[in-house]
PDB file of C-alpha atoms in Angstrom:
ATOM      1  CA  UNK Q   1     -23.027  24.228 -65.401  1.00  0.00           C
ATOM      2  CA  UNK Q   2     -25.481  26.856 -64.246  1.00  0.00           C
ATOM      3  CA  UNK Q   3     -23.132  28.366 -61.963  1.00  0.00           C
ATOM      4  CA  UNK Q   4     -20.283  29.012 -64.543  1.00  0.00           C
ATOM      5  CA  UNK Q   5     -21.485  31.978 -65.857  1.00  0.00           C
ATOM      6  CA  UNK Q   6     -22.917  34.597 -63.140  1.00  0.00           C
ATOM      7  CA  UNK Q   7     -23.784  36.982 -66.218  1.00  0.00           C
ATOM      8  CA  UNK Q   8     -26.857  34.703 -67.690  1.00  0.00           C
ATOM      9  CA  UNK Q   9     -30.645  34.684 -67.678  1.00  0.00           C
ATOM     10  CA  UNK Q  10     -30.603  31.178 -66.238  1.00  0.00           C
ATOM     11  CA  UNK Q  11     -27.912  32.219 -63.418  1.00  0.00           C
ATOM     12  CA  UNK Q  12     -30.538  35.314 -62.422  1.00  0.00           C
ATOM     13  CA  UNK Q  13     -33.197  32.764 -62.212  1.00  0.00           C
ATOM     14  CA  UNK Q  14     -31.760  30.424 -59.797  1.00  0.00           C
ATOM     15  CA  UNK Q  15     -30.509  33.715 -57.920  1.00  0.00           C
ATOM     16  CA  UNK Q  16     -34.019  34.971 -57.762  1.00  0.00           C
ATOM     17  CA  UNK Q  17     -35.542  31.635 -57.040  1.00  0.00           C
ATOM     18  CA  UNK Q  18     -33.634  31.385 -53.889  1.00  0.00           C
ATOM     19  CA  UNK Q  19     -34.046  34.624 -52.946  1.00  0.00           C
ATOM     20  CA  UNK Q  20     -38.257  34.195 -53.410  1.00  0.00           C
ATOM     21  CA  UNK Q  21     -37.172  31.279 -51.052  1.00  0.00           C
ATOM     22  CA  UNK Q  22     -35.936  33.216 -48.417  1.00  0.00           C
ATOM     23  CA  UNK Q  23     -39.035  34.928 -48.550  1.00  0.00           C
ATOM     24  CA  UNK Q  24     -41.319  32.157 -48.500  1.00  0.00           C
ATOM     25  CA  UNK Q  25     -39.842  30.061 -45.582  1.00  0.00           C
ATOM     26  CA  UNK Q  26     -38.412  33.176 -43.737  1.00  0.00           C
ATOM     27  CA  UNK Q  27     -42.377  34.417 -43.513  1.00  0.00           C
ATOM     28  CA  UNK Q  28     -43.072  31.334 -41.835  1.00  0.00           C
ATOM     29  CA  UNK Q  29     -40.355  31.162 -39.343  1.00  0.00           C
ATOM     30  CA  UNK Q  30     -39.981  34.720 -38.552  1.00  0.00           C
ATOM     31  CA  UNK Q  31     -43.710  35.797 -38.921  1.00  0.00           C
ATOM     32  CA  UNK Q  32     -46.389  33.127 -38.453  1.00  0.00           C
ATOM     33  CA  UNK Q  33     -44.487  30.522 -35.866  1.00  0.00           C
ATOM     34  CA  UNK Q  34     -43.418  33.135 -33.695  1.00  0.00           C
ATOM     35  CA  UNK Q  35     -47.370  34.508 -33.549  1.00  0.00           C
ATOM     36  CA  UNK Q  36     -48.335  31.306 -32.795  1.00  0.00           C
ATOM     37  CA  UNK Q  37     -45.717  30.680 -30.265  1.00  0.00           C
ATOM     38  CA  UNK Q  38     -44.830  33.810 -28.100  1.00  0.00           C
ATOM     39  CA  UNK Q  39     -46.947  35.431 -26.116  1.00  0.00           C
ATOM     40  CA  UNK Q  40     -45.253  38.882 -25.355  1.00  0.00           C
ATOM     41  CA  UNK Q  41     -44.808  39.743 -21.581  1.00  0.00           C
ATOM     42  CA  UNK Q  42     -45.771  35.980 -20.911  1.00  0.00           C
ATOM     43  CA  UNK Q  43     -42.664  34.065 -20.771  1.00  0.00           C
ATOM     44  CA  UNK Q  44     -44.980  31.057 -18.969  1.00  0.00           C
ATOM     45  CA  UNK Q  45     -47.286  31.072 -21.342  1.00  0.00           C
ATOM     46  CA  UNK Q  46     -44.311  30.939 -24.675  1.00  0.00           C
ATOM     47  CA  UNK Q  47     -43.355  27.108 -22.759  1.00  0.00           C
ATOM     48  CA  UNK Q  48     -46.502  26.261 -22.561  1.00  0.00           C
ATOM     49  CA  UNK Q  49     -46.673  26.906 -26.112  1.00  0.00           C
ATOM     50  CA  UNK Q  50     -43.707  25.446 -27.092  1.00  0.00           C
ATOM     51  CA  UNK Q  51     -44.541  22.252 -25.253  1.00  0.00           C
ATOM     52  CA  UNK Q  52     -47.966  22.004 -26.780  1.00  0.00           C
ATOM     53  CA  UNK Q  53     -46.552  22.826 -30.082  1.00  0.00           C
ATOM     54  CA  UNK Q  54     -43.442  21.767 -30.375  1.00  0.00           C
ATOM     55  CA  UNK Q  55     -43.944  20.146 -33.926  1.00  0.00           C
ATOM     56  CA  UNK Q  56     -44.751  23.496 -35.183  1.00  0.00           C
ATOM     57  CA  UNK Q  57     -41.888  25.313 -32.899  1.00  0.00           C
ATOM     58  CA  UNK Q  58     -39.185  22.463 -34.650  1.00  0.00           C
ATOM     59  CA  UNK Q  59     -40.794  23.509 -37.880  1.00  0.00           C
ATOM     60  CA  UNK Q  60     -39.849  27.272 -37.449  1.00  0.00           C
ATOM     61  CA  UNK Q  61     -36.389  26.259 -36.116  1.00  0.00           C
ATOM     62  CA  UNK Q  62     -35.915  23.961 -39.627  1.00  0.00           C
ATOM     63  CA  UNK Q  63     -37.312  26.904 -42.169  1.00  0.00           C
ATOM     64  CA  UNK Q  64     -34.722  29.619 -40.192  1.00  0.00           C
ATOM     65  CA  UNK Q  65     -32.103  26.590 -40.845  1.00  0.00           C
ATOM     66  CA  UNK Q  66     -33.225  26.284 -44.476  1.00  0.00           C
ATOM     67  CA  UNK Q  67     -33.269  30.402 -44.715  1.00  0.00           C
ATOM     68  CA  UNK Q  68     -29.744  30.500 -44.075  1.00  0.00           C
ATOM     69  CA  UNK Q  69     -28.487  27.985 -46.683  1.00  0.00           C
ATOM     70  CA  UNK Q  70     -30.770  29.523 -49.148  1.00  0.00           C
ATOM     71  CA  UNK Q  71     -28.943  33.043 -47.447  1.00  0.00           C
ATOM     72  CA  UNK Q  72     -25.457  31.913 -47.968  1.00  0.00           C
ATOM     73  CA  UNK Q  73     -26.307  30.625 -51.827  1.00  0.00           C
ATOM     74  CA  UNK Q  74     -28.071  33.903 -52.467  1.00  0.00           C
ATOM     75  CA  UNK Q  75     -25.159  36.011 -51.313  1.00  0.00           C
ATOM     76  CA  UNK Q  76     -22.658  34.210 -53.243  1.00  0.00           C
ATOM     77  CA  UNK Q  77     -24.359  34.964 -56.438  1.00  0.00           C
ATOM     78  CA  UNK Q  78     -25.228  37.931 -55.838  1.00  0.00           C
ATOM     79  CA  UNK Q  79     -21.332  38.895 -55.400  1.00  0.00           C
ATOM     80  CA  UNK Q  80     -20.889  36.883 -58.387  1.00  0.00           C
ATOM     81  CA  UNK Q  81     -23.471  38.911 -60.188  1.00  0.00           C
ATOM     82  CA  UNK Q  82     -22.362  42.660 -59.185  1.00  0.00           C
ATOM     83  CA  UNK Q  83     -18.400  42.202 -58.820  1.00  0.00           C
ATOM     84  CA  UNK Q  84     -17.968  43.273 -62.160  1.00  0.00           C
ATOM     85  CA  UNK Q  85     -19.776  46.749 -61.447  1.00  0.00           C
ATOM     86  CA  UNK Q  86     -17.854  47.588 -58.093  1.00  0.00           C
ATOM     87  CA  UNK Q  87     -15.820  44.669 -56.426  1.00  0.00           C
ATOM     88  CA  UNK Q  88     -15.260  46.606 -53.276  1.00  0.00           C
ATOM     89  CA  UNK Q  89     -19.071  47.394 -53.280  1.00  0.00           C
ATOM     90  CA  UNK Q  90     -20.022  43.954 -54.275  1.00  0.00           C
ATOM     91  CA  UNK Q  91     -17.484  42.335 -51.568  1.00  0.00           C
ATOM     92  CA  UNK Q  92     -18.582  44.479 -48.990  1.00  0.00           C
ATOM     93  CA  UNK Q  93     -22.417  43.770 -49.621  1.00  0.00           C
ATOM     94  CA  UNK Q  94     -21.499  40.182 -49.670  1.00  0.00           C
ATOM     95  CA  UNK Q  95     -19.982  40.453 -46.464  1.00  0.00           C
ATOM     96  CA  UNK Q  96     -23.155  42.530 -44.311  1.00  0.00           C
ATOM     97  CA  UNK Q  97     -25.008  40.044 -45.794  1.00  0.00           C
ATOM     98  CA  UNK Q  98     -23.377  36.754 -44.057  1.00  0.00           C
ATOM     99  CA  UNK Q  99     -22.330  38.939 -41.062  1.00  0.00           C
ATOM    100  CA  UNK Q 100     -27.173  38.872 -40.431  1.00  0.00           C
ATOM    101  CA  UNK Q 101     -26.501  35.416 -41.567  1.00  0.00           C
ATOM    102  CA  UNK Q 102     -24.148  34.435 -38.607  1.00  0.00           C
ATOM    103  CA  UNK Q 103     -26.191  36.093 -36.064  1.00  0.00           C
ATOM    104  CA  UNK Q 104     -29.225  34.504 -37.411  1.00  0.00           C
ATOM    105  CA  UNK Q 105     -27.019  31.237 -36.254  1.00  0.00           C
ATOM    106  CA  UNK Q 106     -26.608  32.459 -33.285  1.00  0.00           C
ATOM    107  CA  UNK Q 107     -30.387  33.107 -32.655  1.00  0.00           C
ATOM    108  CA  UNK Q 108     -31.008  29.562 -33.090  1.00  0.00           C
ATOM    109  CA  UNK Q 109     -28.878  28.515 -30.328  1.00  0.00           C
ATOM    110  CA  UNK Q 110     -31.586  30.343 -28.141  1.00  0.00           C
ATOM    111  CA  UNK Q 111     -34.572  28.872 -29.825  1.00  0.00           C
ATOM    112  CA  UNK Q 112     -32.825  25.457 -28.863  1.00  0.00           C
ATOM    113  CA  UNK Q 113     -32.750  27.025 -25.443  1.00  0.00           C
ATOM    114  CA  UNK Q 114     -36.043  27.699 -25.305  1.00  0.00           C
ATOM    115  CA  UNK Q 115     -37.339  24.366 -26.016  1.00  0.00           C
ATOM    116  CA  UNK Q 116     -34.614  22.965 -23.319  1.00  0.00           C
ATOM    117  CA  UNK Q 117     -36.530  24.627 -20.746  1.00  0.00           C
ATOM    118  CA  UNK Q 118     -40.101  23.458 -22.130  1.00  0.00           C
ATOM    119  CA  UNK Q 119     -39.015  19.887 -22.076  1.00  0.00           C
ATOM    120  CA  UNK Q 120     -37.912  20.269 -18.701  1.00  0.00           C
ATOM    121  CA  UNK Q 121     -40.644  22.827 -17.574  1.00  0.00           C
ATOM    122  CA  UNK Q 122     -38.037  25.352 -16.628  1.00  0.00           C
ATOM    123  CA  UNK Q 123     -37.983  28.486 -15.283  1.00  0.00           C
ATOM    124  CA  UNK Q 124     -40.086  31.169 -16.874  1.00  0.00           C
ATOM    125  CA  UNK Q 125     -37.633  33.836 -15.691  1.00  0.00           C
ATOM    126  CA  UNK Q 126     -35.032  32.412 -17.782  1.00  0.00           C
ATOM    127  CA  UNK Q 127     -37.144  31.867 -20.978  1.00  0.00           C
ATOM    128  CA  UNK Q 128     -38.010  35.636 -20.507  1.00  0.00           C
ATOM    129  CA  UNK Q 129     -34.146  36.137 -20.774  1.00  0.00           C
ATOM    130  CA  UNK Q 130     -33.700  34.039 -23.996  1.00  0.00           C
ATOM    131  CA  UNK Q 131     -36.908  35.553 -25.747  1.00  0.00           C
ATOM    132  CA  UNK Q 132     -35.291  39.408 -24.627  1.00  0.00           C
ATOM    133  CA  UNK Q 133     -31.723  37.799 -26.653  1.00  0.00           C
ATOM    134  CA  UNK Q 134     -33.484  36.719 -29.416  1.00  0.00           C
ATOM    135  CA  UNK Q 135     -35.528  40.104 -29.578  1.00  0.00           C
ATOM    136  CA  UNK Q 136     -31.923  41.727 -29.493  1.00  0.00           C
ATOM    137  CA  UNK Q 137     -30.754  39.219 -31.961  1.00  0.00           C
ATOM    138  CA  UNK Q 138     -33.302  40.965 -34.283  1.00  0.00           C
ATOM    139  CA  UNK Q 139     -32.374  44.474 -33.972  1.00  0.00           C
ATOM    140  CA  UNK Q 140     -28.657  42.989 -34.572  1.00  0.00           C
ATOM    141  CA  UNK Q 141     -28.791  41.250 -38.060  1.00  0.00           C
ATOM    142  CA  UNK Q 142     -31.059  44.151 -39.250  1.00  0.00           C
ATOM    143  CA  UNK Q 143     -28.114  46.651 -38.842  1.00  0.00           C
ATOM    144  CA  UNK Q 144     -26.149  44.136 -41.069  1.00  0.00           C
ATOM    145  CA  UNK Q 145     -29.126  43.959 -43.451  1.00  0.00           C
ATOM    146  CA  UNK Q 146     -29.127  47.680 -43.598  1.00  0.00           C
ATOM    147  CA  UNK Q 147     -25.710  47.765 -44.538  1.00  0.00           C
ATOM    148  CA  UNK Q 148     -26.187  45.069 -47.393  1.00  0.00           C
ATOM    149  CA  UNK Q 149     -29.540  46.889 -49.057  1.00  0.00           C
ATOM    150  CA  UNK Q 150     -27.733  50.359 -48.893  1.00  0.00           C
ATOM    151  CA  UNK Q 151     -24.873  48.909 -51.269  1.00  0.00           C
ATOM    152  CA  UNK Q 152     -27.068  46.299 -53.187  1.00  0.00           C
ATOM    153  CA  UNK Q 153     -28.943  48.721 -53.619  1.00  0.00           C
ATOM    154  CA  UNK Q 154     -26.547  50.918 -55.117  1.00  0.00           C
ATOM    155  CA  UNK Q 155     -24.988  48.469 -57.477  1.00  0.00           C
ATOM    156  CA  UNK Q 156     -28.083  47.640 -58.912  1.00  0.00           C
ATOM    157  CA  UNK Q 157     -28.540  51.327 -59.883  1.00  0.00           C
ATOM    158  CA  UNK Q 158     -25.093  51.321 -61.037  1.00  0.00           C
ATOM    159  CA  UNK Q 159     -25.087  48.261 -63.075  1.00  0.00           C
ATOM    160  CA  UNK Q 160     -27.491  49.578 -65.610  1.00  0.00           C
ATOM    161  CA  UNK Q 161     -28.798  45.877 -66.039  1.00  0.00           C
ATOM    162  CA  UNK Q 162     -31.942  46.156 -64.136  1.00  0.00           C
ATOM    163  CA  UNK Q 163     -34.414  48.996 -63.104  1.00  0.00           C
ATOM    164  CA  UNK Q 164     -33.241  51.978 -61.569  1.00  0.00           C
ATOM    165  CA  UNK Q 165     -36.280  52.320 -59.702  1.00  0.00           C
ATOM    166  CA  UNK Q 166     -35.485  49.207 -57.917  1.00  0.00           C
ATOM    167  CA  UNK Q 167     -32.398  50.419 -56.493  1.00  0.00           C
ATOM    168  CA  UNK Q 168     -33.463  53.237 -55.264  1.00  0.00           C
ATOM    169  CA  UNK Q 169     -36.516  51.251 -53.379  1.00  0.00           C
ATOM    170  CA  UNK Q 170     -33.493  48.916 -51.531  1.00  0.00           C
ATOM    171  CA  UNK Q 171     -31.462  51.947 -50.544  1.00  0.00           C
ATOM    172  CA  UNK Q 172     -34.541  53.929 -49.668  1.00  0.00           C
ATOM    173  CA  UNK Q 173     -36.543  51.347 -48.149  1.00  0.00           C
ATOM    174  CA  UNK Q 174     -33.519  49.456 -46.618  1.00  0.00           C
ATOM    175  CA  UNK Q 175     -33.077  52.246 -43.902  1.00  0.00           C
ATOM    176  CA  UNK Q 176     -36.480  51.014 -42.986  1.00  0.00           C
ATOM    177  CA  UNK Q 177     -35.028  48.032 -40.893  1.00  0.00           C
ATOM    178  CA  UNK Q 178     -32.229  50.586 -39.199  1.00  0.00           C
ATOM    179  CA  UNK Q 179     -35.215  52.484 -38.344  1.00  0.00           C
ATOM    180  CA  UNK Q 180     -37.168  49.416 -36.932  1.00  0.00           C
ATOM    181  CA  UNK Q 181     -34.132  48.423 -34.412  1.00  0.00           C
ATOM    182  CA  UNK Q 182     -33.996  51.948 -33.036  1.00  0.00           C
ATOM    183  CA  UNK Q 183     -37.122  52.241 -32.684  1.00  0.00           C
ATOM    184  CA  UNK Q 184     -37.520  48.479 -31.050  1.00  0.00           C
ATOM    185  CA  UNK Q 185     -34.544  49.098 -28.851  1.00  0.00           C
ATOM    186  CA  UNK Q 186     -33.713  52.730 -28.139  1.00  0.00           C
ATOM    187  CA  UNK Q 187     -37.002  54.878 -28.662  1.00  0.00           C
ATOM    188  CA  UNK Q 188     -40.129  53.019 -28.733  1.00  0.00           C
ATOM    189  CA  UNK Q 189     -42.276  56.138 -27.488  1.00  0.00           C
ATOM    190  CA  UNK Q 190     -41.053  57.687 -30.712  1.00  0.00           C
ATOM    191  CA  UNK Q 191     -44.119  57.290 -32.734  1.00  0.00           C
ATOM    192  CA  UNK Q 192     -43.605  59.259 -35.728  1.00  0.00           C
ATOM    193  CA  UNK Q 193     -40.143  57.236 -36.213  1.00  0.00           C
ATOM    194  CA  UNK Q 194     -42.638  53.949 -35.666  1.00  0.00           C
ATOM    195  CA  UNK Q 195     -44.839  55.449 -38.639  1.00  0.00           C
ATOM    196  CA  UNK Q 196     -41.719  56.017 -40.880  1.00  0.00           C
ATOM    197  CA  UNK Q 197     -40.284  52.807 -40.509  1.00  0.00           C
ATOM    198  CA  UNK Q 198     -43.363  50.772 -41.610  1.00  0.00           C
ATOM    199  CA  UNK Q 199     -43.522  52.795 -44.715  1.00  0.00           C
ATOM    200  CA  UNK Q 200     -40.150  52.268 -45.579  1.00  0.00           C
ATOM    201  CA  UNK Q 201     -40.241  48.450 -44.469  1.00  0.00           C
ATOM    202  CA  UNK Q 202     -43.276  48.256 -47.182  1.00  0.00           C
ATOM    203  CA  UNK Q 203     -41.046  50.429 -49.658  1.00  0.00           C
ATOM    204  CA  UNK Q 204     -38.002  47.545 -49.199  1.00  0.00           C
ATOM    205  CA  UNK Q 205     -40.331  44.324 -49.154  1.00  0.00           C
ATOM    206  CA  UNK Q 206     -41.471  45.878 -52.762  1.00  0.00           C
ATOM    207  CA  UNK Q 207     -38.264  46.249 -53.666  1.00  0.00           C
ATOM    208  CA  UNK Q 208     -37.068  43.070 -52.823  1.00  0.00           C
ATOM    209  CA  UNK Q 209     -39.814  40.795 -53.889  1.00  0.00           C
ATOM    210  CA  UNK Q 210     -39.573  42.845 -57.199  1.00  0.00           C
ATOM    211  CA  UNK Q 211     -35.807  42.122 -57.653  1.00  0.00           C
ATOM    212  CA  UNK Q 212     -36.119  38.569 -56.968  1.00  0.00           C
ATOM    213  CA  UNK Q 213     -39.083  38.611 -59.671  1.00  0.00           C
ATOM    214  CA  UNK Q 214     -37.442  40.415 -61.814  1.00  0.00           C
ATOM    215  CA  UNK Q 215     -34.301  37.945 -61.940  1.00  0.00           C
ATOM    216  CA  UNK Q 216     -36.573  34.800 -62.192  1.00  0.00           C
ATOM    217  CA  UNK Q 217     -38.705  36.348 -65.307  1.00  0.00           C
ATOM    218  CA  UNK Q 218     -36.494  38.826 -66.963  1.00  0.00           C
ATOM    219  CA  UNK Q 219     -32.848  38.585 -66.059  1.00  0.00           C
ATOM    220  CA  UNK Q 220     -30.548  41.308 -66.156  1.00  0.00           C
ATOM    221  CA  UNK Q 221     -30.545  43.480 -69.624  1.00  0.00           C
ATOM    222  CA  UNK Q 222     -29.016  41.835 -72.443  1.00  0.00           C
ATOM    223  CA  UNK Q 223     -28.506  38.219 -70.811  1.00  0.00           C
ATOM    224  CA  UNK Q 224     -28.995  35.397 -73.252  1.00  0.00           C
TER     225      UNK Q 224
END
């Protein structure tokens, strides 16, 4: 079976297919629902949303569900992939990684929440609370996904299977998100650290994108 040996071409490709996955479907639920959905400051105006839309809110809630199976798959073989370089390093990047993934879950529960109240045409006041959770929910997992890009990061530098230069992009770039949830929760008149955060958020989506591509057409060095 594919998933017998985590050290061949066709193993990398399934890992990087998922991964592209996560990036297709977590776009859409993260990015383009929510900016169809929320309007910020307006809690009234999110239910109203959610009511009008609620096909397309259910739709965000599914591709955040199917994010996080593709997110526990993709974490597995990952570990699979990088245990032989540094278990500890591998292990621990494994677990960051489903520590975002279980407050993800948890993020749900609000969206469910949320569209609770619309049904019922509840109280904007407590919408506003749920949309401030999930905001905080946010600034959460990305600490976790800091974590997990710092040490993926390094054990893809470490490995010697696959360019260095991508490595150094997910440890670079990964301090990107760290920067975002400081800036989001602790100093958002800081706007030099808002500056450096988008660069390195571009720096880590390059990084990442080019992994996953890099599994699905090359695999790691040597594979057969």
């Amino acid at each position: 079976m594919i998933f017998d040996n985590p050290t061949t071409r066709s193993y990398a490709r399934l890992t990087g297919s998922f991964y592209l996955g996560i990036a297709v479907f977590g776009a859409f639920a993260i990015g383009y629902v929510p900016s169809q959905i929320v309007v910020d400051g307006d809690a009234a105006a999110t239910l109203a949303n959610v009511t009008a839309r609620r096909g397309l809110f259910n739709a965000g809630i599914g591709a955040d569900a199917l994010v996080m199976m593709l997110e526990v798959m993709t974490t597995t073989m990952i570990y699979q992939m990088f245990r032989r370089v540094n278990e500890t390093l591998a292990f621990a990047a494994a677990l960051a990684r489903f520590g975002m993934v279980a407050v993800m879950g948890a993020m749900l529960l609000l969206h469910g929440g949320l569209l609770s109240l619309a049904k019922v045409g509840g109280d904007p006041a407590l919408a506003q609370i749920l949309l401030d959770a999930h905001h905080s929910g946010v600034w959460i997992w990305q600490v976790f996904f800091t974590l997990h890009l710092w040490l993926l990061g390094t054990l893809v530098i470490r490995s010697g299977l696959y360019p260095r230069l991508l490595g150094l992009g997910l440890v670079i770039g990964g301090t990107g998100y760290l920067l975002d949830s400081l800036y989001s929760f602790a100093f958002p008149d800081a706007s030099a650290l808002g500056y450096l955060r988008i660069g390195l958020l571009v720096i880590v989506t390059l990084s990442e994108v080019g992994f996953a591509l890099w599994l699905v057409v090359r695999g790691p060095r040597g594979a057969q």
